Short mmCIF file of C-alpha atoms in Angstrom, two decimals:
data_model
loop_
_atom_site.label_atom_id
_atom_site.label_comp_id
_atom_site.label_asym_id
_atom_site.label_seq_id
_atom_site.Cartn_x
_atom_site.Cartn_y
_atom_site.Cartn_z
CA MET R 523 -43.40 6.15 -11.82
CA LEU R 524 -40.53 8.15 -10.35
CA ASP R 525 -39.40 11.62 -11.37
CA GLY R 526 -37.79 11.71 -14.80
CA GLY R 527 -40.04 8.94 -16.09
CA LEU R 528 -38.32 6.04 -14.31
CA THR R 529 -40.61 3.02 -14.23
CA ARG R 530 -40.50 -0.12 -12.12
CA ASP R 531 -38.97 -1.99 -15.05
CA GLY R 532 -36.37 0.71 -15.35
CA PHE R 533 -35.42 0.37 -11.71
CA LEU R 534 -35.14 -3.39 -11.89
CA LYS R 535 -32.94 -3.09 -14.98
CA ILE R 536 -30.69 -0.41 -13.52
CA SER R 537 -27.75 -2.79 -13.37
CA ALA R 538 -27.92 -3.59 -17.05
CA VAL R 539 -28.30 0.07 -18.02
CA LEU R 540 -25.56 1.39 -15.74
CA GLY R 541 -23.36 -1.63 -16.35
CA ALA R 542 -23.22 -1.15 -20.09
CA ARG R 543 -19.80 0.38 -19.54
CA ALA R 544 -16.85 -1.85 -18.73
CA PHE R 545 -16.78 -2.99 -15.12
CA ALA R 546 -13.96 -1.46 -13.06
CA PRO R 547 -11.75 -3.53 -10.76
CA ILE R 548 -13.56 -4.18 -7.50
CA HIS R 549 -10.51 -3.56 -5.31
CA ALA R 550 -7.82 -0.91 -5.55
CA GLY R 551 -4.36 -1.75 -4.27
CA PRO R 552 -2.82 -5.03 -3.12
CA THR R 553 -5.11 -7.72 -1.73
CA ASP R 554 -2.67 -10.53 -1.00
CA PRO R 555 -3.43 -12.39 2.26
CA ILE R 556 -1.47 -11.06 5.21
CA THR R 557 0.68 -13.28 7.41
CA THR R 558 -1.22 -14.40 10.47
CA ASP R 559 -1.22 -17.10 13.11
CA HIS R 560 -5.01 -17.43 13.09
CA PRO R 561 -5.35 -20.07 10.36
CA ASN R 562 -9.13 -20.36 10.49
CA ARG R 563 -9.80 -16.83 9.29
CA VAL R 564 -11.14 -16.44 5.77
CA ALA R 565 -9.64 -14.23 3.08
CA ARG R 566 -12.26 -11.45 2.92
CA ALA R 567 -15.36 -10.21 4.74
CA LEU R 568 -18.02 -7.68 3.76
CA VAL R 569 -19.31 -5.22 6.38
CA LEU R 570 -22.63 -3.37 5.95
CA SER R 571 -23.31 -0.35 8.16
CA GLY R 572 -26.65 0.73 9.57
CA GLY R 573 -28.30 3.89 8.28
CA GLY R 574 -32.03 3.50 7.71
CA ALA R 575 -33.27 4.29 4.20
CA ARG R 576 -29.70 5.18 3.22
CA GLY R 577 -29.18 1.42 3.06
CA ALA R 578 -30.32 1.81 -0.56
CA TYR R 579 -26.72 2.92 -1.21
CA GLU R 580 -25.49 -0.46 0.04
CA GLY R 581 -28.06 -2.13 -2.18
CA GLY R 582 -26.57 -0.39 -5.20
CA VAL R 583 -23.02 -1.41 -4.27
CA ILE R 584 -24.10 -5.03 -3.79
CA ASP R 585 -25.92 -4.96 -7.12
CA TYR R 586 -22.76 -3.80 -8.86
CA LEU R 587 -20.59 -6.44 -7.14
CA ALA R 588 -22.97 -9.19 -8.25
CA GLN R 589 -23.16 -7.86 -11.80
CA ALA R 590 -19.39 -7.32 -12.03
CA GLY R 591 -18.76 -10.91 -11.01
CA ALA R 592 -21.57 -12.34 -13.17
CA ILE R 593 -22.99 -13.81 -9.96
CA GLN R 594 -26.50 -15.23 -10.13
CA ASP R 595 -29.07 -15.82 -7.41
CA GLY R 596 -28.05 -18.81 -5.33
CA GLN R 597 -24.32 -18.20 -5.85
CA PRO R 598 -22.05 -16.74 -3.12
CA LEU R 599 -20.99 -13.14 -3.65
CA ALA R 600 -17.33 -13.61 -4.57
CA PRO R 601 -14.75 -12.79 -3.29
CA TYR R 602 -16.44 -12.87 0.12
CA ASP R 603 -16.48 -15.74 2.59
CA PHE R 604 -18.29 -13.88 5.38
CA VAL R 605 -20.77 -11.01 5.67
CA CYS R 606 -21.90 -9.01 8.68
CA GLY R 607 -24.12 -6.00 9.25
CA THR R 608 -26.21 -3.89 11.58
CA SER R 609 -29.75 -2.50 11.30
CA ILE R 610 -30.58 -1.99 7.59
CA GLY R 611 -27.14 -3.47 6.91
CA ALA R 612 -28.37 -6.64 8.58
CA LEU R 613 -31.32 -6.88 6.19
CA ASN R 614 -29.06 -6.25 3.19
CA GLY R 615 -26.55 -8.72 4.62
CA TYR R 616 -29.17 -11.44 4.97
CA MET R 617 -29.96 -11.12 1.26
CA VAL R 618 -26.24 -11.46 0.47
CA ALA R 619 -25.85 -14.45 2.78
CA THR R 620 -28.78 -16.18 1.10
CA ALA R 621 -27.72 -15.03 -2.40
CA GLN R 622 -31.03 -13.29 -3.19
CA TYR R 623 -29.74 -10.39 -5.28
CA ASN R 624 -32.89 -9.94 -7.34
CA THR R 625 -35.01 -10.01 -4.19
CA LEU R 626 -32.80 -7.30 -2.69
CA ARG R 627 -33.23 -5.14 -5.79
CA ASN R 628 -37.01 -5.64 -5.73
CA LEU R 629 -37.12 -4.85 -2.03
CA TRP R 630 -35.52 -1.44 -2.55
CA TYR R 631 -37.85 -0.71 -5.43
CA THR R 632 -41.03 -1.49 -3.47
CA ILE R 633 -40.12 -0.38 0.04
CA ALA R 634 -41.45 3.17 -0.42
CA SER R 635 -44.81 2.06 -1.80
CA GLU R 636 -45.25 -0.61 0.89
CA GLN R 637 -44.88 1.95 3.70
CA ALA R 638 -42.70 -0.43 5.65
CA VAL R 639 -42.08 2.25 8.27
CA ARG R 640 -45.10 4.17 9.55
CA LEU R 641 -46.41 5.66 12.78
CA LYS R 642 -48.55 3.62 15.14
CA PRO R 643 -52.27 4.08 14.40
CA GLN R 644 -52.81 6.14 17.59
CA TYR R 645 -50.25 8.71 16.34
CA ALA R 646 -50.82 8.50 12.57
CA LYS R 647 -53.00 11.65 12.44
CA ILE R 648 -50.39 13.95 14.01
CA ARG R 649 -48.73 14.64 10.65
CA ASP R 650 -51.92 14.36 8.57
CA ARG R 651 -52.90 17.89 7.52
CA ASP R 652 -56.29 16.59 6.37
CA ALA R 653 -57.16 15.35 9.84
CA GLY R 654 -59.12 17.59 12.15
CA VAL R 655 -57.16 19.98 14.35
CA GLY R 656 -58.74 18.48 17.45
CA THR R 657 -57.71 14.95 16.43
CA ARG R 658 -54.14 16.01 15.73
CA ILE R 659 -53.84 17.86 19.03
CA SER R 660 -55.39 14.96 20.95
CA GLN R 661 -52.94 12.43 19.51
CA ALA R 662 -49.98 14.79 20.06
CA VAL R 663 -50.94 15.33 23.70
CA GLY R 664 -51.36 11.58 24.18
CA LEU R 665 -47.91 11.01 22.75
CA ALA R 666 -46.34 13.73 24.89
CA PHE R 667 -47.74 12.27 28.11
CA GLY R 668 -47.12 8.70 26.99
CA LEU R 669 -43.39 9.27 26.45
CA THR R 670 -43.04 9.87 30.19
CA SER R 671 -45.26 6.96 31.22
CA ASP R 672 -45.86 3.88 29.07
CA VAL R 673 -44.94 4.74 25.44
CA THR R 674 -41.69 3.03 24.37
CA GLY R 675 -41.91 3.72 20.64
CA VAL R 676 -43.96 5.67 18.08
CA ILE R 677 -43.41 3.63 14.90
CA ASP R 678 -45.55 0.58 14.16
CA GLY R 679 -43.23 -2.35 14.86
CA ALA R 680 -45.93 -4.93 14.09
CA HIS R 681 -46.28 -3.53 10.57
CA LEU R 682 -42.51 -3.58 10.08
CA ARG R 683 -42.37 -7.19 11.21
CA GLN R 684 -45.10 -8.07 8.71
CA PHE R 685 -43.04 -6.42 5.97
CA LEU R 686 -39.94 -8.40 7.00
CA ALA R 687 -41.91 -11.64 7.09
CA GLN R 688 -43.01 -11.05 3.48
CA HIS R 689 -39.39 -10.85 2.31
CA ILE R 690 -37.58 -13.25 4.65
CA ASP R 691 -37.98 -17.02 4.56
CA PRO R 692 -36.26 -18.62 7.58
CA GLY R 693 -35.99 -21.83 5.58
CA HIS R 694 -34.03 -20.28 2.72
CA ALA R 695 -30.58 -21.82 2.18
CA VAL R 696 -27.62 -19.84 3.53
CA VAL R 697 -24.59 -19.80 1.20
CA MET R 698 -22.09 -17.97 3.42
CA PRO R 699 -21.74 -17.28 7.16
CA PHE R 700 -23.60 -14.15 8.25
CA ALA R 701 -23.64 -12.32 11.59
CA TRP R 702 -25.45 -9.19 12.74
CA THR R 703 -25.43 -6.95 15.78
CA VAL R 704 -28.25 -6.31 18.22
CA THR R 705 -28.20 -4.45 21.53
CA ASN R 706 -29.47 -6.21 24.64
CA LEU R 707 -31.10 -3.24 26.35
CA THR R 708 -31.89 -5.22 29.47
CA ARG R 709 -28.23 -6.08 30.05
CA GLN R 710 -26.85 -3.05 28.21
CA GLY R 711 -24.45 -4.85 25.91
CA PRO R 712 -24.02 -6.12 22.34
CA GLU R 713 -25.06 -9.54 21.10
CA TYR R 714 -24.32 -11.17 17.76
CA PHE R 715 -26.76 -13.46 15.98
CA TYR R 716 -25.50 -15.66 13.18
CA VAL R 717 -26.56 -18.14 10.52
CA THR R 718 -24.19 -20.45 8.66
CA PRO R 719 -24.29 -22.98 5.84
CA GLN R 720 -25.02 -26.47 7.10
CA GLU R 721 -21.51 -27.68 6.39
CA VAL R 722 -19.91 -25.35 8.97
CA SER R 723 -18.84 -27.56 11.87
CA ALA R 724 -19.47 -26.99 15.57
CA GLU R 725 -15.69 -26.81 16.08
CA LEU R 726 -15.36 -23.90 13.67
CA ARG R 727 -18.29 -22.14 15.33
CA GLU R 728 -16.56 -22.41 18.71
CA ARG R 729 -13.32 -21.05 17.26
CA ALA R 730 -15.30 -18.14 15.84
CA ARG R 731 -16.75 -17.41 19.29
CA THR R 732 -13.25 -17.29 20.75
CA ALA R 733 -12.02 -14.95 18.02
CA ILE R 734 -14.98 -12.60 18.44
CA ARG R 735 -14.47 -12.39 22.19
CA GLU R 736 -10.83 -11.46 21.57
CA THR R 737 -11.71 -8.68 19.10
CA VAL R 738 -14.98 -7.37 20.59
CA GLY R 739 -14.61 -8.16 24.28
CA PRO R 740 -14.80 -11.07 26.73
CA ASN R 741 -18.50 -10.53 27.42
CA ALA R 742 -19.56 -10.74 23.76
CA VAL R 743 -22.55 -13.01 23.25
CA LEU R 744 -22.67 -15.02 20.00
CA ARG R 745 -25.86 -16.99 19.40
CA PRO R 746 -27.47 -18.84 16.50
CA ALA R 747 -30.51 -17.30 14.83
CA THR R 748 -32.81 -20.28 14.87
CA PRO R 749 -35.77 -20.12 12.44
CA ASP R 750 -38.08 -18.92 15.21
CA LEU R 751 -35.69 -16.05 16.07
CA LEU R 752 -34.50 -14.98 12.63
CA ILE R 753 -37.10 -12.33 11.73
CA ASP R 754 -37.38 -10.94 15.25
CA SER R 755 -33.61 -10.64 15.68
CA LEU R 756 -33.28 -8.83 12.33
CA GLN R 757 -36.08 -6.48 13.39
CA ALA R 758 -34.35 -5.92 16.74
CA SER R 759 -31.15 -4.93 14.95
CA ALA R 760 -33.07 -2.03 13.34
CA ALA R 761 -35.21 -0.96 16.32
CA ILE R 762 -33.94 2.60 16.89
CA PRO R 763 -34.62 3.59 20.52
CA ILE R 764 -37.72 5.74 21.11
CA ALA R 765 -38.70 5.43 17.43
CA PHE R 766 -39.47 1.71 17.87
CA ASP R 767 -40.57 -0.36 20.81
CA PRO R 768 -37.82 -2.69 21.99
CA VAL R 769 -38.19 -6.19 20.54
CA ILE R 770 -38.71 -8.92 23.12
CA LEU R 771 -36.45 -11.95 22.64
CA PRO R 772 -35.51 -14.85 24.89
CA ALA R 773 -32.22 -14.30 26.68
CA ALA R 774 -29.22 -16.21 25.35
CA ASP R 775 -28.74 -17.91 28.72
CA GLY R 776 -32.38 -18.99 28.97
CA SER R 777 -33.12 -16.66 31.89
CA GLY R 778 -36.30 -15.29 30.32
CA PRO R 779 -37.50 -12.61 27.88
CA GLN R 780 -35.42 -9.45 27.54
CA GLN R 781 -35.62 -6.18 25.62
CA TYR R 782 -33.50 -5.68 22.49
CA CYS R 783 -32.95 -2.62 20.32
CA ASP R 784 -30.88 -1.25 17.43
CA GLY R 785 -27.45 -2.84 17.06
CA GLY R 786 -26.20 0.62 16.10
CA VAL R 787 -26.29 1.60 19.77
CA THR R 788 -23.28 -0.66 20.38
CA GLU R 789 -21.70 -1.29 16.95
CA ASN R 790 -23.27 0.30 13.90
CA THR R 791 -20.45 -0.94 11.65
CA PRO R 792 -19.41 -4.34 13.05
CA ILE R 793 -15.74 -4.40 12.09
CA GLY R 794 -14.88 -6.24 15.31
CA ILE R 795 -16.51 -9.49 14.27
CA ALA R 796 -15.38 -8.97 10.67
CA ARG R 797 -11.69 -8.83 11.55
CA ALA R 798 -12.10 -11.81 13.85
CA ALA R 799 -13.31 -13.72 10.81
CA ALA R 800 -11.22 -12.33 7.94
CA ARG R 801 -7.76 -11.10 6.98
CA ASN R 802 -9.20 -8.44 4.64
CA VAL R 803 -12.31 -6.42 5.44
CA ASP R 804 -14.38 -4.44 2.91
CA VAL R 805 -16.63 -1.83 4.53
CA ILE R 806 -19.55 -0.05 2.85
CA MET R 807 -20.17 3.22 4.68
CA MET R 808 -23.06 5.63 4.20
CA ASP R 809 -21.55 8.81 5.60
CA PRO R 810 -19.27 10.99 3.46
CA PRO R 811 -15.86 12.10 4.71
CA TYR R 812 -16.27 14.56 7.54
CA HIS R 813 -16.86 18.15 6.49
CA PRO R 814 -17.56 21.08 8.84
CA THR R 815 -20.80 22.12 7.13
CA PRO R 816 -23.28 23.24 9.82
CA GLU R 817 -26.37 21.07 10.17
CA GLN R 818 -29.73 22.59 11.02
CA TYR R 819 -32.16 20.42 13.00
CA ARG R 820 -35.80 21.40 12.79
CA ASN R 821 -37.45 19.16 15.36
CA ALA R 822 -36.84 16.70 18.19
CA VAL R 823 -36.78 13.70 15.87
CA GLU R 824 -34.05 15.26 13.71
CA VAL R 825 -32.08 16.23 16.82
CA GLY R 826 -32.32 12.66 18.08
CA LEU R 827 -31.27 11.12 14.76
CA GLY R 828 -28.48 13.66 14.37
CA SER R 829 -27.15 12.89 17.84
CA PHE R 830 -27.36 9.15 17.17
CA GLY R 831 -25.52 9.60 13.87
CA THR R 832 -22.79 11.64 15.56
CA LEU R 833 -22.31 8.90 18.15
CA GLN R 834 -22.07 6.26 15.44
CA ARG R 835 -19.52 8.26 13.43
CA VAL R 836 -17.26 8.82 16.44
CA LEU R 837 -17.48 5.15 17.49
CA LEU R 838 -16.69 3.96 13.96
CA GLU R 839 -13.67 6.24 13.71
CA ALA R 840 -12.37 4.97 17.06
CA ASN R 841 -13.00 1.33 16.11
CA VAL R 842 -11.22 1.54 12.75
CA ARG R 843 -8.25 3.38 14.23
CA SER R 844 -7.99 0.87 17.06
CA ALA R 845 -8.14 -2.08 14.65
CA TYR R 846 -5.63 -0.42 12.32
CA PHE R 847 -3.07 0.12 15.08
CA GLU R 848 -3.65 -3.36 16.48
CA SER R 849 -2.74 -4.70 13.05
CA LEU R 850 0.45 -2.61 13.02
CA CYS R 851 1.40 -3.87 16.48
CA LYS R 852 0.71 -7.48 15.55
CA ARG R 853 2.94 -7.28 12.50
CA ALA R 854 5.66 -5.47 14.41
CA PHE R 855 5.68 -8.11 17.15
CA MET R 856 6.02 -10.84 14.54
CA GLN R 857 9.23 -9.21 13.28
CA LEU R 858 10.87 -9.04 16.72
CA PRO R 859 13.18 -11.69 18.22
CA HIS R 860 11.23 -14.38 20.04
CA ASP R 861 9.93 -13.28 23.41
CA ALA R 862 7.48 -15.43 25.37
CA ASN R 863 5.47 -12.51 26.74
CA LEU R 864 5.24 -10.72 23.40
CA GLY R 865 4.40 -14.00 21.74
CA GLN R 866 1.45 -14.56 24.06
CA LEU R 867 0.26 -11.01 23.47
CA ALA R 868 0.59 -11.39 19.71
CA LEU R 869 -1.61 -14.47 19.81
CA LYS R 870 -4.44 -12.28 21.15
CA LEU R 871 -4.08 -9.65 18.43
CA TYR R 872 -5.68 -9.72 14.99
CA ALA R 873 -4.16 -8.10 11.92
CA SER R 874 -6.47 -7.13 9.06
CA ASP R 875 -6.42 -4.75 6.13
CA PHE R 876 -9.44 -2.49 5.65
CA TYR R 877 -10.94 -1.25 2.38
CA LEU R 878 -13.74 1.34 2.12
CA ILE R 879 -16.48 2.44 -0.25
CA ARG R 880 -18.35 5.57 0.82
CA PRO R 881 -20.24 8.47 -0.77
CA GLN R 882 -18.33 11.70 -1.22
CA SER R 883 -21.31 13.85 -0.26
CA VAL R 884 -24.44 13.47 1.86
CA LEU R 885 -26.75 10.85 0.38
CA PRO R 886 -29.97 12.13 -1.26
CA VAL R 887 -32.24 10.28 1.17
CA ALA R 888 -32.71 10.75 4.90
CA VAL R 889 -32.29 8.01 7.50
CA GLY R 890 -36.06 7.89 7.94
CA GLY R 891 -36.87 8.43 4.25
CA PHE R 892 -38.41 5.02 3.58
CA ASP R 893 -41.32 6.74 1.80
CA ASP R 894 -38.99 8.77 -0.46
CA ALA R 895 -39.00 6.73 -3.69
CA ASN R 896 -36.84 9.17 -5.62
CA GLY R 897 -34.31 9.58 -2.83
CA ILE R 898 -34.04 5.81 -2.46
CA PHE R 899 -33.54 5.31 -6.19
CA ASN R 900 -30.88 8.04 -6.38
CA ALA R 901 -29.00 6.62 -3.40
CA TYR R 902 -29.16 3.14 -4.95
CA LYS R 903 -27.87 4.47 -8.25
CA LEU R 904 -25.07 6.37 -6.49
CA GLY R 905 -23.96 3.19 -4.70
CA PHE R 906 -23.88 1.33 -8.01
CA GLU R 907 -21.76 4.08 -9.58
CA ASP R 908 -19.38 4.47 -6.61
CA ALA R 909 -18.73 0.72 -6.59
CA LYS R 910 -17.14 1.07 -10.03
CA ASN R 911 -14.22 2.88 -8.40
CA GLY R 912 -13.58 -0.11 -6.14
CA PHE R 913 -12.77 -0.35 -2.45
CA ILE R 914 -9.95 1.96 -1.37
CA LYS R 915 -7.45 0.72 1.20
CA TYR R 916 -7.62 2.53 4.54
CA ASP R 917 -4.32 4.00 5.70
CA PHE R 918 -4.25 6.07 8.87
CA LYS R 919 -1.33 8.12 7.56
CA GLN R 920 -3.01 9.03 4.28
CA ALA R 921 -6.76 8.55 4.49
CA GLU R 922 -8.33 9.69 7.73
CA LEU R 923 -11.99 8.76 8.09
CA GLN R 924 -12.62 12.48 8.58
CA GLY R 925 -11.32 13.32 5.11
#
């Protein structure tokens, strides 16, 4: 039971309780398709950011979208034709792509009690006040020396993989295309795994590769998540450096095993692949608008996570601005008299409209708060409530990401 008397049944019925009021429109502002010369793009994509336990907020938004559209398990999450994500957003995105909305809700209810994220056994006593002082010191010293020799992570990746395997069935039917970001640490670049419904043709997949290389970069690697790679590639997307060991995966070119880590290192909010796929892009963010409130970091872990979060925020701001201005340029070029050079340039540009849902204050659960049942529930509930206000169109002139 959570604080305030919330039971498991209460959590699982949150949608019905909170949704007793009339559902609000999902989108604010115009959503008509924009003019484009990329005919294979779909109408709308959903983007799910990384953010650890704060992904409960995304879970709440997804729950509302499903409830608002009266969408049942096994049915695509209208109005989306494509979903993409990174880290915890990849796990949430997989549940959307396979239309397992009840499973997603159950996952967020149970994740705290299942201790999905925990220290490796050789370091588990460091934070245990009931353990002997000698044991705690011994493990801490071992960790300190190990970080400069052979320790590549402190969290139990094998346990996390077991948790993922309990909730992910590689044979489950996919109802909409889904892509997620990982970072190839060996080659120091992003890679994008994907799964698609069976009816998607090889020709469309190749066109998607071309589009992604034009929006993300010519060296972008797009590869199918075969059943033997699905769980490991999703785990890799969430493997925060130093916290987790890198996940070993076969290289895309068949050159041998390589090390992979958190997709957030290269693209925590994968709008690049989303705008390659769709004319309209809905983004669920987990950071509030920027505010100059000083943050106090109490230990090395918090400093590391704070630095990583700062990097992700700056990269996201730059990516959205870049995509926004590319869209303006594309549309401007299309209004000019015909010019062969401008025409060729315009063919390489992608115009999309962006819509955001984000919390207005810091979420009540920390990135690493997977054992914080109350924080997870409150973040989930907040996402459900915020979704009622709909996605708000991003406009550089009026709505800076920094508030």
